[in-house]
């Protein structure tokens, strides 16, 4: 009897281990080696991103610049950021994914070091603009690489894991920057540059070369220029609406919290809950997101963001606010994984970099427009909540119309399912 009991326990233990192995593999495994390099590089680079979040403090506290001098510098930085993704997308298609990532990351490291050395408003302004311009050059190339090397059925999970890496690293960057800013700005710049150089080294030495994609195509096919140019406009408008709504978490939501009698630390708790929730749920949700038709999963995510933010105006206590945070965080998880996957579906193979660049530029444009929410909030607070709800709700039929118009079936562009012939390597 004792022997039979021991054998049953071993069998049950083996079943549990096998289930756990399958669970972990379905969430984290089965992706190409190249993706692992991008994930690790994203984690390191984001954890070392110190300069941009503390740029205003650096200019004010260290250089003692007046607000009148800082404002044009920050505007220049924003202009550079707006141009960065389109530039990176063009370069990714012209000179190759790997080369674009390495060049962009090296240029970012140089600008970070220069910013620690230059003096004078003009020189600082030039370097800050260049830092904004090159800071996101690598991103469209990295996203296009995911579309190149990851099978379509796993792309949503892969993009979701990249978003997960950003969320894991963000608290490290925030705490590290806050600690270093009170001790040594030079060390802060050096570490930021080192994180970019580390990512560049990983890409150069560890990222496998990917097959080049053939150019041209049948003008009558679903991937003809006329078809995909319309798709590009549609996906950019969709992205702009979704992220304009989401970015109100940084503008209207904190203003509403203070007006409701809550404290600034309550906003910190709110954002900590968001980060922790995404960090836990994002990798777990990957396989589930792929089981839902992409157009409906994106629509659901956008609607959750709209409903979560739209109901914030009714939440006047911290527990109710945290409920709304969970709602829009669920939407964030779906949108972060599936929108770039949709962009990859819509893009012709030879134009994936440009598509990802336009996608990134749309997010940047949403960030530039998002402060308008504050003006609307102060004019009539109820209007901004209805706007969030409306934009979130409109995204669902919008993505359905978009995918049907350009021929996306089951998340993949109809007629574009055949893998391209290998005609060389992208350096």
Coordinates of C-alpha atoms in Angstrom, one line a residue:
X1 CA 0.0 0.0 0.0
X2 CA 2.8 2.4 0.9
X3 CA 4.5 1.6 -2.4
X4 CA 1.3 2.3 -4.3
X5 CA 0.8 5.6 -2.5
X6 CA 4.3 6.6 -3.3
X7 CA 3.8 5.8 -7.0
X8 CA 0.6 7.8 -7.1
X9 CA 2.3 10.8 -5.6
X10 CA 5.1 10.5 -8.1
X11 CA 2.6 10.3 -10.9
X12 CA 0.7 13.3 -9.7
X13 CA 3.9 15.3 -9.2
X14 CA 4.9 14.4 -12.8
X15 CA 1.5 15.5 -14.1
X16 CA 1.8 18.8 -12.2
X17 CA 5.3 19.4 -13.6
X18 CA 4.2 18.6 -17.1
X19 CA 1.3 20.9 -16.8
X20 CA 3.5 23.7 -15.5
X21 CA 6.0 23.1 -18.3
X22 CA 3.2 23.4 -20.9
X23 CA 1.9 26.5 -19.2
X24 CA 5.2 28.3 -19.2
X25 CA 6.0 27.2 -22.8
X26 CA 2.6 28.5 -24.0
X27 CA 3.2 31.9 -22.4
X28 CA 7.0 32.4 -22.9
X29 CA 8.3 29.7 -25.1
X30 CA 8.2 28.6 -28.7
X31 CA 9.4 31.9 -30.1
X32 CA 12.5 32.3 -32.4
X33 CA 15.9 33.1 -31.0
X34 CA 15.9 36.5 -32.5
X35 CA 12.9 37.5 -30.4
X36 CA 14.7 36.6 -27.2
X37 CA 17.4 39.0 -28.2
X38 CA 15.0 41.8 -28.8
X39 CA 13.2 41.1 -25.5
X40 CA 16.4 41.2 -23.5
X41 CA 17.6 44.3 -25.3
X42 CA 14.3 46.1 -24.7
X43 CA 14.4 45.2 -21.0
X44 CA 17.9 46.5 -20.6
X45 CA 17.4 49.6 -22.6
X46 CA 14.2 50.6 -20.8
X47 CA 15.7 49.9 -17.4
X48 CA 18.4 52.4 -18.3
X49 CA 16.2 55.1 -19.8
X50 CA 16.9 57.9 -17.3
X51 CA 17.4 61.0 -19.3
X52 CA 14.1 61.7 -21.0
X53 CA 11.8 61.4 -18.0
X54 CA 14.1 63.7 -16.0
X55 CA 15.0 66.2 -18.8
X56 CA 13.0 69.1 -17.3
X57 CA 14.5 68.6 -13.9
X58 CA 18.0 68.4 -15.4
X59 CA 17.6 71.6 -17.3
X60 CA 16.0 73.4 -14.3
X61 CA 18.1 72.1 -11.4
X62 CA 21.5 71.5 -13.0
X63 CA 21.7 74.1 -15.7
X64 CA 19.5 76.7 -13.9
X65 CA 17.7 77.5 -17.1
X66 CA 14.6 79.7 -17.0
X67 CA 11.2 78.5 -18.1
X68 CA 11.4 80.7 -21.2
X69 CA 14.6 78.9 -22.2
X70 CA 13.4 75.4 -21.3
X71 CA 10.1 75.6 -23.3
X72 CA 11.6 75.7 -26.8
X73 CA 14.1 73.0 -25.9
X74 CA 11.3 70.7 -24.8
X75 CA 9.3 71.6 -27.9
X76 CA 12.4 70.7 -30.0
X77 CA 12.6 67.4 -28.2
X78 CA 9.0 66.6 -28.9
X79 CA 9.5 67.5 -32.6
X80 CA 12.5 65.1 -32.7
X81 CA 10.4 62.3 -31.1
X82 CA 7.7 62.8 -33.7
X83 CA 10.1 62.4 -36.5
X84 CA 12.1 59.5 -34.9
X85 CA 9.7 56.6 -35.7
X86 CA 9.1 57.6 -39.4
X87 CA 12.8 58.0 -39.8
X88 CA 13.5 54.6 -38.2
X89 CA 10.8 53.0 -40.4
X90 CA 12.3 54.3 -43.6
X91 CA 15.8 53.2 -42.6
X92 CA 14.6 49.7 -41.6
X93 CA 13.2 49.1 -45.1
X94 CA 16.1 50.8 -46.9
X95 CA 19.3 49.7 -45.0
X96 CA 18.0 46.7 -43.0
X97 CA 16.5 46.0 -39.6
X98 CA 19.7 45.1 -37.8
X99 CA 21.8 48.0 -39.2
X100 CA 19.0 50.5 -38.3
X101 CA 18.8 49.3 -34.8
X102 CA 22.5 49.4 -34.2
X103 CA 22.9 52.9 -35.8
X104 CA 19.9 54.3 -33.9
X105 CA 21.1 52.9 -30.6
X106 CA 24.7 54.1 -31.1
X107 CA 23.5 57.6 -32.1
X108 CA 21.3 57.7 -29.0
X109 CA 24.2 56.8 -26.8
X110 CA 26.4 59.5 -28.3
X111 CA 23.6 62.1 -27.8
X112 CA 23.2 61.0 -24.2
X113 CA 26.9 61.5 -23.5
X114 CA 27.0 64.8 -25.4
X115 CA 24.1 66.1 -23.3
X116 CA 26.2 65.6 -20.2
X117 CA 29.0 67.7 -21.7
X118 CA 27.5 70.6 -23.7
X119 CA 26.8 74.0 -22.1
X120 CA 24.8 76.9 -23.4
X121 CA 21.1 77.0 -24.4
X122 CA 21.7 76.7 -28.1
X123 CA 24.0 73.6 -27.9
X124 CA 21.8 72.0 -25.3
X125 CA 18.8 72.6 -27.6
X126 CA 20.5 71.0 -30.6
X127 CA 21.6 68.0 -28.7
X128 CA 18.2 67.5 -27.1
X129 CA 16.5 67.7 -30.5
X130 CA 19.0 65.1 -31.9
X131 CA 18.3 62.9 -28.8
X132 CA 14.6 63.0 -29.6
X133 CA 15.3 62.4 -33.3
X134 CA 17.4 59.2 -32.8
X135 CA 15.8 57.9 -29.5
X136 CA 13.1 55.8 -31.2
X137 CA 14.9 55.0 -34.5
X138 CA 15.4 51.4 -33.4
X139 CA 11.8 50.7 -32.5
X140 CA 10.2 50.3 -35.9
X141 CA 13.1 48.1 -37.0
X142 CA 12.6 46.0 -33.9
X143 CA 8.9 45.7 -34.5
X144 CA 9.4 44.9 -38.1
X145 CA 11.9 42.2 -37.1
X146 CA 9.2 40.6 -34.9
X147 CA 6.9 40.6 -37.9
X148 CA 9.7 39.0 -40.0
X149 CA 10.8 36.2 -37.7
X150 CA 7.8 35.4 -35.5
X151 CA 5.0 33.3 -37.0
X152 CA 1.7 35.2 -37.5
X153 CA -0.1 33.0 -34.9
X154 CA 2.4 34.0 -32.2
X155 CA 2.9 37.7 -33.1
X156 CA 0.3 39.1 -30.7
X157 CA 1.9 37.1 -27.9
X158 CA 5.4 38.4 -28.9
X159 CA 4.3 42.0 -29.0
X160 CA 2.6 41.6 -25.7
X161 CA 5.8 40.2 -24.2
X162 CA 7.7 43.3 -25.5
X163 CA 5.2 45.5 -23.7
X164 CA 5.6 43.3 -20.6
X165 CA 9.4 44.0 -20.7
X166 CA 8.7 47.7 -20.8
X167 CA 6.5 47.5 -17.8
X168 CA 9.0 45.3 -15.9
X169 CA 11.8 47.8 -16.5
X170 CA 9.9 51.1 -16.0
X171 CA 10.0 51.0 -12.2
X172 CA 13.7 50.3 -12.2
X173 CA 14.3 53.3 -14.5
X174 CA 12.1 55.6 -12.4
X175 CA 13.7 54.6 -9.1
X176 CA 17.2 54.6 -10.5
X177 CA 16.8 58.0 -12.1
X178 CA 15.4 59.5 -9.0
X179 CA 18.3 58.2 -6.9
X180 CA 21.0 59.1 -9.4
X181 CA 19.6 62.6 -10.0
X182 CA 20.3 63.6 -6.4
X183 CA 23.9 62.3 -6.6
X184 CA 25.5 62.4 -10.0
X185 CA 23.9 63.6 -13.3
X186 CA 27.0 62.4 -15.1
X187 CA 26.6 58.9 -13.9
X188 CA 22.9 59.0 -14.9
X189 CA 23.9 59.9 -18.5
X190 CA 26.6 57.3 -18.6
X191 CA 24.3 54.5 -17.5
X192 CA 21.7 55.6 -20.0
X193 CA 24.3 55.5 -22.8
X194 CA 25.5 52.1 -21.6
X195 CA 22.0 50.6 -21.8
X196 CA 21.8 51.8 -25.4
X197 CA 25.2 50.4 -26.2
X198 CA 24.3 47.1 -24.5
X199 CA 21.2 46.8 -26.7
X200 CA 23.2 47.6 -29.8
X201 CA 25.8 45.0 -28.9
X202 CA 23.1 42.3 -28.4
X203 CA 21.6 43.2 -31.8
X204 CA 25.0 43.2 -33.6
X205 CA 26.3 39.9 -32.1
X206 CA 23.3 37.9 -31.2
X207 CA 20.4 38.8 -33.5
X208 CA 20.2 36.3 -36.4
X209 CA 20.0 37.6 -39.9
X210 CA 16.5 37.6 -41.4
X211 CA 15.4 36.8 -44.9
X212 CA 15.0 39.9 -47.1
X213 CA 11.6 40.4 -48.5
X214 CA 10.8 40.7 -52.2
X215 CA 9.7 44.1 -53.5
X216 CA 6.8 44.8 -55.9
X217 CA 3.8 42.6 -56.2
X218 CA 0.6 42.2 -58.2
X219 CA -1.1 45.5 -58.4
X220 CA -4.5 43.7 -58.2
X221 CA -3.5 41.9 -55.0
X222 CA -4.7 42.9 -51.5
X223 CA -1.2 44.1 -50.8
X224 CA -1.0 46.5 -53.7
X225 CA 0.0 50.1 -52.9
X226 CA -3.5 51.5 -53.4
X227 CA -4.9 49.0 -50.9
X228 CA -2.2 49.3 -48.2
X229 CA -1.9 53.1 -48.4
X230 CA -5.6 53.2 -47.3
X231 CA -4.9 50.7 -44.7
X232 CA -2.1 52.8 -43.3
X233 CA -4.3 55.9 -43.0
X234 CA -7.0 53.8 -41.3
X235 CA -4.6 52.1 -38.8
X236 CA -3.0 55.5 -38.0
X237 CA -6.3 57.1 -37.2
X238 CA -7.3 54.1 -35.1
X239 CA -4.0 54.3 -33.2
X240 CA -4.4 58.0 -32.7
X241 CA -7.9 57.7 -31.2
X242 CA -7.0 54.8 -28.9
X243 CA -3.8 56.3 -27.5
X244 CA -5.2 59.8 -27.2
X245 CA -7.8 58.2 -24.9
X246 CA -5.2 56.1 -23.0
X247 CA -2.9 59.1 -22.4
X248 CA -5.5 60.8 -20.4
X249 CA -4.3 58.6 -17.6
X250 CA -1.4 61.0 -17.3
X251 CA -3.4 64.2 -17.8
X252 CA -7.1 64.3 -16.9
X253 CA -7.1 61.4 -14.4
X254 CA -4.6 63.0 -11.9
X255 CA -6.5 66.3 -12.2
X256 CA -9.7 64.5 -11.4
X257 CA -8.2 62.7 -8.5
X258 CA -7.1 65.9 -6.8
X259 CA -10.5 67.5 -7.5
X260 CA -12.2 64.5 -5.8
X261 CA -10.2 65.2 -2.6
X262 CA -7.7 62.4 -3.1
X263 CA -4.0 63.0 -2.5
X264 CA -1.0 62.9 -4.9
X265 CA 0.2 59.6 -3.3
X266 CA -3.1 58.1 -4.3
X267 CA -2.2 58.7 -8.0
X268 CA 1.1 56.9 -7.3
X269 CA -0.8 54.0 -5.8
X270 CA -3.1 54.0 -8.9
X271 CA -0.1 53.9 -11.3
X272 CA 1.6 51.2 -9.2
X273 CA -1.5 49.0 -9.4
X274 CA -1.6 49.6 -13.2
X275 CA 2.1 48.5 -13.5
X276 CA 1.8 45.5 -11.3
X277 CA -1.5 44.4 -13.0
X278 CA 0.0 44.6 -16.4
X279 CA 3.2 42.9 -15.3
X280 CA 1.3 39.9 -13.9
X281 CA -1.5 39.6 -16.5
X282 CA 0.2 40.5 -19.8
X283 CA 2.2 37.3 -20.2
X284 CA -0.7 35.2 -19.0
X285 CA -3.1 36.7 -21.5
X286 CA -1.1 36.1 -24.6
X287 CA -2.5 32.7 -25.7
X288 CA -6.1 33.8 -24.8
X289 CA -5.8 36.9 -27.0
X290 CA -4.9 34.8 -30.0
X291 CA -8.1 32.8 -29.7
X292 CA -10.4 35.8 -30.3
X293 CA -10.7 37.3 -33.8
X294 CA -8.1 40.1 -33.9
X295 CA -10.6 42.8 -34.9
X296 CA -12.9 42.0 -32.0
X297 CA -10.0 41.7 -29.5
X298 CA -8.7 45.1 -30.5
X299 CA -12.2 46.5 -30.3
X300 CA -12.7 45.1 -26.9
X301 CA -9.4 46.5 -25.7
X302 CA -10.2 49.9 -27.0
X303 CA -13.7 49.8 -25.4
X304 CA -12.3 48.8 -22.1
X305 CA -9.9 51.7 -22.2
X306 CA -12.8 54.1 -23.0
X307 CA -15.1 52.6 -20.4
X308 CA -12.4 52.6 -17.7
X309 CA -11.4 56.2 -18.3
X310 CA -15.0 57.3 -19.0
X311 CA -16.1 56.0 -15.6
X312 CA -13.3 57.7 -13.8
X313 CA -15.5 60.8 -13.5
X314 CA -17.8 58.7 -11.3
X315 CA -15.1 57.4 -9.0
X316 CA -14.5 59.6 -6.0
X317 CA -12.8 57.1 -3.7
X318 CA -9.6 55.3 -4.1
X319 CA -11.1 51.8 -4.2
X320 CA -13.5 52.9 -7.0
X321 CA -10.6 54.5 -8.8
X322 CA -8.6 51.3 -8.6
X323 CA -11.6 49.4 -10.2
X324 CA -11.4 51.7 -13.2
X325 CA -7.6 51.2 -13.3
X326 CA -8.2 47.4 -13.7
X327 CA -10.7 48.0 -16.5
X328 CA -8.5 50.2 -18.6
X329 CA -5.4 48.1 -17.8
X330 CA -7.1 45.1 -19.3
X331 CA -7.7 47.3 -22.4
X332 CA -4.0 48.3 -22.4
X333 CA -2.9 44.7 -22.4
X334 CA -5.1 43.8 -25.4
X335 CA -4.2 46.9 -27.4
X336 CA -0.5 46.7 -26.7
X337 CA -0.3 43.2 -28.0
X338 CA -2.7 43.3 -30.9
X339 CA -2.4 46.8 -32.5
X340 CA 1.2 46.2 -33.7
X341 CA 0.3 42.7 -34.7
X342 CA -2.5 44.2 -36.9
X343 CA 0.0 46.7 -38.4
X344 CA 2.2 43.7 -39.3
X345 CA -0.7 42.0 -40.9
X346 CA -1.6 45.1 -43.0
X347 CA 1.9 46.0 -44.1
X348 CA 3.4 44.6 -47.3
X349 CA 6.5 42.7 -46.4
X350 CA 8.9 45.2 -48.0
X351 CA 7.2 48.1 -46.2
X352 CA 6.9 46.8 -42.6
X353 CA 9.4 49.3 -41.3
X354 CA 7.5 52.2 -42.8
X355 CA 4.3 50.9 -41.4
X356 CA 5.7 50.4 -37.9
X357 CA 7.2 53.9 -38.2
X358 CA 3.8 55.4 -39.0
X359 CA 2.3 53.4 -36.1
X360 CA 4.9 54.9 -33.7
X361 CA 4.4 58.4 -35.1
X362 CA 0.6 58.1 -34.5
X363 CA 1.3 57.2 -30.9
X364 CA 3.6 60.2 -30.7
X365 CA 1.0 62.5 -32.2
X366 CA -1.5 61.2 -29.6
X367 CA 0.9 62.1 -26.9
X368 CA 1.3 65.6 -28.3
X369 CA -2.5 66.0 -28.5
X370 CA -3.3 64.4 -25.2
X371 CA -2.9 67.6 -23.1
X372 CA -5.9 69.0 -24.9
X373 CA -7.9 66.8 -22.6
X374 CA -6.9 69.0 -19.7
X375 CA -8.3 72.1 -21.4
X376 CA -11.6 70.2 -22.2
X377 CA -11.7 68.9 -18.6
X378 CA -11.5 72.4 -17.1
X379 CA -14.1 73.7 -19.6
X380 CA -16.5 70.9 -18.9
X381 CA -15.4 67.8 -17.0
X382 CA -18.2 65.6 -18.2
X383 CA -17.3 66.2 -21.8
X384 CA -13.9 64.6 -21.5
X385 CA -15.3 61.5 -19.9
X386 CA -17.9 61.2 -22.7
X387 CA -15.1 61.7 -25.3
X388 CA -13.1 58.9 -23.8
X389 CA -16.1 56.6 -23.9
X390 CA -17.0 57.6 -27.5
X391 CA -13.5 57.2 -28.8
X392 CA -13.2 53.8 -27.1
X393 CA -16.5 52.7 -28.5
X394 CA -15.9 54.0 -32.0
X395 CA -12.7 52.0 -32.3
X396 CA -14.5 48.7 -32.4
X397 CA -16.5 49.3 -35.5
X398 CA -13.6 51.3 -36.9
X399 CA -11.2 48.3 -36.8
X400 CA -13.9 46.0 -38.2
X401 CA -14.5 48.2 -41.2
X402 CA -10.7 48.7 -41.7
X403 CA -10.0 45.0 -41.7
X404 CA -12.9 44.1 -43.9
X405 CA -12.1 46.8 -46.4
X406 CA -8.5 45.7 -47.0
X407 CA -9.3 42.0 -46.8
X408 CA -8.0 40.9 -43.4
X409 CA -9.4 37.5 -42.6
X410 CA -8.8 36.0 -39.3
X411 CA -6.1 38.5 -38.5
X412 CA -4.1 37.9 -41.7
X413 CA -4.3 39.9 -45.0
X414 CA -6.1 37.8 -47.5
X415 CA -3.9 36.7 -50.3
X416 CA -0.8 37.5 -48.4
X417 CA -0.3 34.3 -46.5
X418 CA 2.4 32.8 -48.6
X419 CA 5.9 33.2 -47.2
X420 CA 8.2 35.3 -49.3
X421 CA 11.1 33.6 -51.1
X422 CA 14.4 34.1 -49.6
X423 CA 16.4 36.4 -51.8
X424 CA 19.2 37.3 -49.5
X425 CA 19.8 38.7 -46.0
X426 CA 18.9 41.9 -44.3
X427 CA 22.0 43.2 -42.7

